[in-house]
Amino acid sequence: MKYSDIYKYAPKESALITGKSTYKASYGYVGKQTQGYNNFYYEYLSGGEYLQMVYADNAWKGEDAVISQGEMTSVLASKAVRTFIAPESGSVTVSGHCYSVKGQTEISVLVNDRELCKRVVEDEIGVYHNDSVSLSKGDEVRFVVKGEATVYWNPTVDYLNSAETLLHTTVDGYYGDVHPFYDAKSGKLYMYYLSTGLQQ
């Protein structure tokens, strides 16, 4: 029996989301070629100015910067930028996993012009970011890729700030619940749990 016989996964188009909810970048691009669907926009930074990309040949393009589904390609002259416009005011968690498809680069998350975080992405293992911030309605959260590189980055802006409920406890620590992890690159589903590392 093969893995594909057990697990079958095809990305599904997201319904329109409004208000204080969880917004994932893929909710804006799976099955859609629309600027602003579920509050995500596709831009490039050139000459110090953010400009909207145009959809052509199954990808968003601006000069030589390209955003195709979860992949973002930047060049020295123009940076690829995925932008989320806050639909409501509130406290959010901005998180994501970014890994290199080609090249080494620096990524950053900006709220308006303020840098929320910065990471260097060097390989296919990638980096994870998770930051809390208060947004006002209309604030711009930008996910920016610099340099000559392509990364895969499907970040989340979560108004619900969902906390994990721990069900498995021991006297010397706890084990978290079992979680699924879908690896988009390999197309495989993994199961894992978290622990404090203190268990005997």
CSV table of C-alpha atoms in Angstrom, one decimal:
chain,number,residue,atom,x,y,z
A,1,MET,CA,0.0,0.0,0.0
A,2,LYS,CA,1.3,3.4,-0.9
A,3,TYR,CA,1.0,6.7,1.0
A,4,SER,CA,-1.2,8.1,-1.7
A,5,ASP,CA,-3.7,5.3,-1.1
A,6,ILE,CA,-4.1,6.3,2.5
A,7,TYR,CA,-4.0,10.1,2.3
A,8,LYS,CA,-5.4,12.1,-0.5
A,9,TYR,CA,-5.2,15.9,-0.3
A,10,ALA,CA,-6.2,18.6,-2.8
A,11,PRO,CA,-6.2,22.3,-1.8
A,12,LYS,CA,-9.8,23.7,-1.6
A,13,GLU,CA,-10.9,27.2,-2.3
A,14,SER,CA,-11.7,29.1,0.8
A,15,ALA,CA,-15.0,30.7,1.5
A,16,LEU,CA,-15.0,34.5,2.0
A,17,ILE,CA,-13.9,35.4,5.5
A,18,THR,CA,-15.0,38.5,7.4
A,19,GLY,CA,-14.4,40.0,10.8
A,20,LYS,CA,-12.2,38.6,13.6
A,21,SER,CA,-11.1,35.2,12.3
A,22,THR,CA,-8.1,33.3,11.2
A,23,TYR,CA,-6.6,34.4,7.9
A,24,LYS,CA,-4.1,32.2,6.1
A,25,ALA,CA,-2.4,33.4,2.9
A,26,SER,CA,-3.6,30.3,1.1
A,27,TYR,CA,-7.2,31.4,1.8
A,28,GLY,CA,-6.5,34.2,-0.6
A,29,TYR,CA,-4.8,32.4,-3.4
A,30,VAL,CA,-6.2,28.8,-3.7
A,31,GLY,CA,-8.6,28.8,-6.6
A,32,LYS,CA,-8.5,32.6,-6.8
A,33,GLN,CA,-6.7,35.2,-8.9
A,34,THR,CA,-8.1,38.2,-7.2
A,35,GLN,CA,-6.3,41.1,-5.5
A,36,GLY,CA,-7.8,41.4,-1.9
A,37,TYR,CA,-9.6,38.1,-1.7
A,38,ASN,CA,-9.8,37.3,2.1
A,39,ASN,CA,-7.8,40.5,2.6
A,40,PHE,CA,-4.5,39.4,0.9
A,41,TYR,CA,-2.9,41.4,-1.8
A,42,TYR,CA,0.1,40.8,-4.1
A,43,GLU,CA,2.7,43.6,-4.4
A,44,TYR,CA,6.3,44.3,-5.2
A,45,LEU,CA,8.7,46.8,-3.7
A,46,SER,CA,10.6,48.8,-6.3
A,47,GLY,CA,12.4,52.1,-5.9
A,48,GLY,CA,11.0,52.4,-2.4
A,49,GLU,CA,7.4,52.2,-3.5
A,50,TYR,CA,4.9,49.3,-3.0
A,51,LEU,CA,3.1,48.6,-6.3
A,52,GLN,CA,0.4,46.0,-7.1
A,53,MET,CA,1.3,43.0,-9.1
A,54,VAL,CA,-0.6,41.9,-12.2
A,55,TYR,CA,-1.9,38.3,-12.7
A,56,ALA,CA,-0.4,36.6,-15.9
A,57,ASP,CA,0.7,33.1,-16.8
A,58,ASN,CA,-0.7,31.6,-13.6
A,59,ALA,CA,1.2,33.9,-11.3
A,60,TRP,CA,1.3,37.4,-9.8
A,61,LYS,CA,4.1,39.4,-11.4
A,62,GLY,CA,5.7,42.8,-10.9
A,63,GLU,CA,8.8,43.6,-12.8
A,64,ASP,CA,10.8,40.4,-12.1
A,65,ALA,CA,9.3,39.6,-8.7
A,66,VAL,CA,6.8,36.8,-8.8
A,67,ILE,CA,4.2,35.3,-6.4
A,68,SER,CA,2.9,31.9,-7.4
A,69,GLN,CA,0.6,30.3,-4.8
A,70,GLY,CA,2.9,29.9,-1.7
A,71,GLU,CA,6.1,30.6,-3.6
A,72,MET,CA,7.6,34.1,-3.6
A,73,THR,CA,10.5,35.1,-5.8
A,74,SER,CA,12.4,38.3,-5.4
A,75,VAL,CA,15.3,39.8,-7.4
A,76,LEU,CA,17.7,42.5,-6.3
A,77,ALA,CA,15.7,45.3,-8.0
A,78,SER,CA,12.2,44.3,-6.8
A,79,LYS,CA,11.1,42.5,-3.7
A,80,ALA,CA,8.1,40.2,-3.6
A,81,VAL,CA,5.6,41.3,-1.0
A,82,ARG,CA,2.4,39.6,0.2
A,83,THR,CA,0.2,42.1,2.0
A,84,PHE,CA,-2.7,41.6,4.5
A,85,ILE,CA,-5.1,44.5,5.2
A,86,ALA,CA,-6.6,44.3,8.7
A,87,PRO,CA,-10.4,44.0,8.4
A,88,GLU,CA,-10.9,44.8,12.2
A,89,SER,CA,-9.0,46.3,15.1
A,90,GLY,CA,-7.7,43.8,17.6
A,91,SER,CA,-4.8,41.7,19.0
A,92,VAL,CA,-3.5,39.1,16.5
A,93,THR,CA,-0.8,36.4,16.2
A,94,VAL,CA,1.2,36.6,13.0
A,95,SER,CA,3.0,33.4,12.3
A,96,GLY,CA,4.4,31.2,9.6
A,97,HIS,CA,7.0,28.8,8.4
A,98,CYS,CA,9.3,30.0,5.5
A,99,TYR,CA,11.8,27.8,3.7
A,100,SER,CA,14.1,28.2,0.7
A,101,VAL,CA,13.1,26.8,-2.6
A,102,LYS,CA,16.1,28.4,-4.3
A,103,GLY,CA,18.8,30.7,-2.8
A,104,GLN,CA,19.4,32.4,0.5
A,105,THR,CA,17.5,35.4,1.5
A,106,GLU,CA,16.2,37.6,4.3
A,107,ILE,CA,12.5,37.8,5.0
A,108,SER,CA,10.7,40.4,7.2
A,109,VAL,CA,7.2,41.1,8.5
A,110,LEU,CA,6.2,44.7,8.7
A,111,VAL,CA,3.1,46.3,10.3
A,112,ASN,CA,2.7,49.5,8.3
A,113,ASP,CA,6.4,50.7,8.3
A,114,ARG,CA,7.3,49.1,11.6
A,115,GLU,CA,9.4,45.9,11.5
A,116,LEU,CA,7.7,43.1,13.5
A,117,CYS,CA,10.4,40.4,12.8
A,118,LYS,CA,13.2,39.5,10.5
A,119,ARG,CA,14.7,36.2,9.7
A,120,VAL,CA,17.5,34.7,7.4
A,121,VAL,CA,16.3,31.8,5.3
A,122,GLU,CA,19.1,29.6,4.2
A,123,ASP,CA,17.8,26.1,3.4
A,124,GLU,CA,14.8,23.8,3.0
A,125,ILE,CA,14.4,23.4,6.7
A,126,GLY,CA,13.6,27.1,6.9
A,127,VAL,CA,12.6,29.3,9.8
A,128,TYR,CA,9.5,29.8,11.9
A,129,HIS,CA,8.1,33.2,13.2
A,130,ASN,CA,5.4,33.8,15.8
A,131,ASP,CA,4.6,37.3,17.0
A,132,SER,CA,1.7,39.0,18.8
A,133,VAL,CA,0.7,42.6,17.7
A,134,SER,CA,-2.2,44.9,18.0
A,135,LEU,CA,-3.7,46.0,14.7
A,136,SER,CA,-6.1,48.8,13.9
A,137,LYS,CA,-8.6,48.4,11.1
A,138,GLY,CA,-6.8,49.1,7.8
A,139,ASP,CA,-3.3,48.4,9.0
A,140,GLU,CA,-1.0,46.7,6.5
A,141,VAL,CA,0.9,43.6,7.4
A,142,ARG,CA,3.5,42.9,4.8
A,143,PHE,CA,5.5,39.7,4.3
A,144,VAL,CA,8.6,40.8,2.4
A,145,VAL,CA,11.3,38.7,0.6
A,146,LYS,CA,14.6,40.3,-0.3
A,147,GLY,CA,17.4,39.4,-2.7
A,148,GLU,CA,17.8,36.8,-5.4
A,149,ALA,CA,15.8,33.9,-4.0
A,150,THR,CA,12.5,31.9,-4.0
A,151,VAL,CA,10.9,30.8,-0.8
A,152,TYR,CA,7.7,29.0,0.2
A,153,TRP,CA,5.8,31.1,2.8
A,154,ASN,CA,2.1,30.6,3.7
A,155,PRO,CA,1.8,32.9,6.8
A,156,THR,CA,-1.2,33.3,9.1
A,157,VAL,CA,-2.8,36.3,10.7
A,158,ASP,CA,-5.0,35.0,13.6
A,159,TYR,CA,-7.4,37.2,15.4
A,160,LEU,CA,-8.6,34.2,17.5
A,161,ASN,CA,-5.2,33.7,19.1
A,162,SER,CA,-6.2,30.1,19.7
A,163,ALA,CA,-4.4,28.6,22.7
A,164,GLU,CA,-3.6,24.9,23.0
A,165,THR,CA,-5.3,22.9,25.6
A,166,LEU,CA,-3.0,20.4,27.2
A,167,LEU,CA,-4.6,17.1,28.0
A,168,HIS,CA,-1.7,14.8,28.8
A,169,THR,CA,0.1,15.7,32.0
A,170,THR,CA,2.6,14.0,34.2
A,171,VAL,CA,4.2,14.9,37.5
A,172,ASP,CA,7.5,16.0,35.8
A,173,GLY,CA,6.1,17.8,32.8
A,174,TYR,CA,3.4,17.4,30.1
A,175,TYR,CA,2.9,16.0,26.7
A,176,GLY,CA,0.9,18.0,24.3
A,177,ASP,CA,-1.9,16.6,22.2
A,178,VAL,CA,-1.1,14.7,19.0
A,179,HIS,CA,-1.1,17.1,16.0
A,180,PRO,CA,-1.1,16.6,12.2
A,181,PHE,CA,1.5,18.3,10.1
A,182,TYR,CA,1.0,18.5,6.4
A,183,ASP,CA,4.3,18.9,4.5
A,184,ALA,CA,3.3,20.8,1.3
A,185,LYS,CA,6.7,20.1,-0.3
A,186,SER,CA,6.6,16.3,0.0
A,187,GLY,CA,2.8,16.0,0.1
A,188,LYS,CA,2.9,13.9,3.2
A,189,LEU,CA,1.0,14.1,6.5
A,190,TYR,CA,2.9,13.6,9.7
A,191,MET,CA,1.7,13.1,13.3
A,192,TYR,CA,3.7,14.6,16.2
A,193,TYR,CA,3.3,15.7,19.8
A,194,LEU,CA,5.1,18.4,21.9
A,195,SER,CA,6.6,17.9,25.3
A,196,THR,CA,8.6,19.9,27.9
A,197,GLY,CA,11.5,17.5,27.5
A,198,LEU,CA,11.4,17.0,31.3
A,199,GLN,CA,9.7,13.6,31.3
A,200,GLN,CA,11.5,10.7,33.0
